[in-house]
């Protein structure tokens, strides 16, 4: 996943995904969107 152009507040850098939000609620909504997208593509995460 090189970019996430249609996911506002999510940027990629090398093998990192940076999710930002202007408040905790927005951050959690964006994080959920990113995680759902990762799941849709059957990617796996190592935390």
mmCIF file of N, CA and C in Angstrom, residues 17-34:
data_model
loop_
_atom_site.group_PDB
_atom_site.id
_atom_site.type_symbol
_atom_site.label_atom_id
_atom_site.label_comp_id
_atom_site.label_asym_id
_atom_site.label_seq_id
_atom_site.Cartn_x
_atom_site.Cartn_y
_atom_site.Cartn_z
ATOM 1 N N UNK A 17 2.120 3.726 8.587
ATOM 2 C CA UNK A 17 0.888 4.445 8.271
ATOM 3 C C UNK A 17 0.666 5.441 9.400
ATOM 4 N N UNK A 18 0.599 6.710 9.066
ATOM 5 C CA UNK A 18 0.401 7.772 10.050
ATOM 6 C C UNK A 18 -1.039 8.249 9.937
ATOM 7 N N UNK A 19 -1.775 8.149 11.044
ATOM 8 C CA UNK A 19 -3.176 8.562 11.070
ATOM 9 C C UNK A 19 -3.279 9.758 12.007
ATOM 10 N N UNK A 20 -3.900 10.833 11.524
ATOM 11 C CA UNK A 20 -4.034 12.045 12.328
ATOM 12 C C UNK A 20 -5.493 12.469 12.407
ATOM 13 N N UNK A 21 -5.791 13.250 13.434
ATOM 14 C CA UNK A 21 -7.125 13.813 13.604
ATOM 15 C C UNK A 21 -7.034 15.057 14.459
ATOM 16 N N UNK A 22 -8.002 15.939 14.324
ATOM 17 C CA UNK A 22 -7.969 17.192 15.077
ATOM 18 C C UNK A 22 -8.503 17.036 16.494
ATOM 19 N N UNK A 23 -9.131 15.896 16.777
ATOM 20 C CA UNK A 23 -9.605 15.599 18.127
ATOM 21 C C UNK A 23 -9.673 14.078 18.271
ATOM 22 N N UNK A 24 -9.814 13.573 19.493
ATOM 23 C CA UNK A 24 -9.809 12.114 19.694
ATOM 24 C C UNK A 24 -10.903 11.368 18.924
ATOM 25 N N UNK A 25 -12.070 11.949 18.805
ATOM 26 C CA UNK A 25 -13.168 11.282 18.091
ATOM 27 C C UNK A 25 -12.830 11.142 16.609
ATOM 28 N N UNK A 26 -12.352 12.225 16.009
ATOM 29 C CA UNK A 26 -11.974 12.189 14.596
ATOM 30 C C UNK A 26 -10.830 11.202 14.367
ATOM 31 N N UNK A 27 -9.861 11.187 15.253
ATOM 32 C CA UNK A 27 -8.737 10.261 15.143
ATOM 33 C C UNK A 27 -9.226 8.816 15.155
ATOM 34 N N UNK A 28 -10.122 8.477 16.070
ATOM 35 C CA UNK A 28 -10.621 7.108 16.161
ATOM 36 C C UNK A 28 -11.432 6.725 14.920
ATOM 37 N N UNK A 29 -12.199 7.657 14.380
ATOM 38 C CA UNK A 29 -12.962 7.380 13.156
ATOM 39 C C UNK A 29 -12.019 7.108 11.990
ATOM 40 N N UNK A 30 -10.991 7.910 11.877
ATOM 41 C CA UNK A 30 -10.028 7.725 10.789
ATOM 42 C C UNK A 30 -9.237 6.435 10.972
ATOM 43 N N UNK A 31 -8.868 6.135 12.204
ATOM 44 C CA UNK A 31 -8.140 4.899 12.476
ATOM 45 C C UNK A 31 -8.997 3.690 12.114
ATOM 46 N N UNK A 32 -10.264 3.733 12.461
ATOM 47 C CA UNK A 32 -11.171 2.635 12.114
ATOM 48 C C UNK A 32 -11.275 2.477 10.597
ATOM 49 N N UNK A 33 -11.342 3.589 9.879
ATOM 50 C CA UNK A 33 -11.394 3.545 8.417
ATOM 51 C C UNK A 33 -10.139 2.888 7.851
ATOM 52 N N UNK A 34 -8.981 3.268 8.366
ATOM 53 C CA UNK A 34 -7.711 2.699 7.898
ATOM 54 C C UNK A 34 -7.652 1.206 8.202
#
